[in-house]
Amino acid sequence: MEYREARSKKLSFKGEAKCTKRDASSSDNSAPAKRKSKKRHREPKDEVPHGAVGWVPIESLDDLEGPIALYHRDEQLYILATPPKDETRAQVDMDEQAPALHALGNTSLMESEPQSAEQVFAARRSVPMAGSSDAEAAMFSLKSLVGTYLSADRHGRVSCASAAIGALEMWTPVLLPDRGDGAVAFTIHPPGLSEDRFLSADTSNTATGSSHVALAKSAQPARLHASGTSIGYSQVFFAKCQAAIKQKRKQATAETAADRDLGAVLLSGNLTADEAIQAKRFQSFQGGRPRPAVGHSMSGLSSAKQAGKYSEGLLDRREKTKSDRYCK
């Protein structure tokens, strides 16, 4: 086709709104009206709760699940941290790879927050599905930035070089509310020992000395060991978690408890009222109105109530309506 035979059209650009006849019939001076967007503004799902900002002390073992920061308070404040990622790979000596307590000076514990990823550990239960009566349910593992876990051997040496979770990486936290907000001690039971050992901080300048003033001047990191057999001043740490995660966990726990209480209150004993309330709660009804099992005799429900199977009887009647998502 030659260019002279081609139909001339108005130059258009990608993304430009098309002009309709109604817009063309408007005045020449007026710009074409923009179409209103029909999309609704939706709030982001992961919205941070109001006031939940920063890091706060833990209050329960559930607060330990997730990112945490561990502090130790002596004449000054220390924070537990691992060596930088590039330094960890370059070092050969295992003593240099061990986590240490770095001094923060005269910073307040309540105002202090981790400033780098090396100062944050990801804590999780070693057996998430274990029951509350099992000993493993209270054990936690502490994962560092590089994917290794905090561990201690039978000789009391603390390191962070293990890439898997075993008996040497399972710590049992002990909450100490009388020692302050977020106070906690960590115990471990290495194989071959008859009793537990406590994670301890050595804030002395040397292994045998106790010169805290010399440590403050040298600004050398304090070492960790797991040789303590009882809880003393050196075995007390302070754990802080993210306020947003703690607030969301509290809200989820409150909603679960409310649903549990609601289910216990709904069964009042009145067959007609209980069936209507259960239909509103569980049915995925259409048209805005629930559909109880109308037309079916309640003799079976009465017999189920006398036999102690009241909830099962209500479930069977909801199944007859074919609109319950949990019964199909």
Steps between C-alpha positions, in 0.01 A plus 500: 500500500628843408511779755251713305241225522546453872232651719624788708429471871560712804832442668448300819726389781496192716311553822315809378127515583279467196271791416134403466230670297362661811836655574533619136163677511608707797639848460832543327652685794409234752729199537355152460358367824701226668332177582467417865682191610271223625774338703453519873778613723609207713699523816824305508471165676826522691422829666704579809276538808475848643768566758686174427838637395852404603619230738342415836587254780349154482226395741453131422666213316278568199669839460830318441377361168631723225777762485649575841794696641686382811658744747710464813531774759807547716671833568398574143259352249604222259324349199557153360624502141676275253802605290419670167416267213816560297716485812345168605593341169852643508583394855641152554532494874176379663556730798473800271170370356337465839223749583593767750345776709578843361495799732245774434626747759253673729200437273174423678359151456149627422625738231756267344420327170712279271686701238609218267383157389787334687334607826171323421429128548201309362359292784256215445378202693701189429180289484213732397232226511599361841249508782527738793593211731796391288845623594580574136214752483700745712825466302607766253767530234675830426589554134751764394520715188714251307267206572700340781369421848622597846636190671705388799700183558562301816816702574305827516620645170236710325512531122277586209629272224247215490285482186243258648300467820602233747526447873774762525282767336184456711475764772235513772416858604406574862306821552615714795230766555650597838827603329338760273301532179601239246747326734572142394761230553587228248580142598637216291563134572794375293524121465733345753421742784283421799350845544407806298738782419414870481606744233731745678672828420864557583543877521848483652800608297668159537378156591624536859480875554205715597603844387181654355673837471769354276234346278321832463822668397606228254148469352560131429191278462411279793501126449229243561526160661260230620665384821264646758301257712267755664343835422714791609570850378700376201220266387228767470428632152231734372307412183314748282267425209334708232194686628302448179539121510414492870184708443383282209556185706293643784217589264502151346494340845211722610299417188557127550391522864191701401400240241547225756284679755239577237468135406442407865230765549306430181352169616223618729278189483216652296489287184356765268718785630818293500442385143440856378811635675715212378377559144597869517841411635605210279298506179623665181148616419401706201267795476587618849269252674598169659306187420434275799384146437134597456262213432701241688378356827681600818444162661845390394653814648316442828624141511856618431473752784391230743779273382763769554559558127336839468778659295514202265124522450521869408780418257288230333209741457727766351629244251146452368482862388799444262627852567752436776859516379616279788249222429546452127 
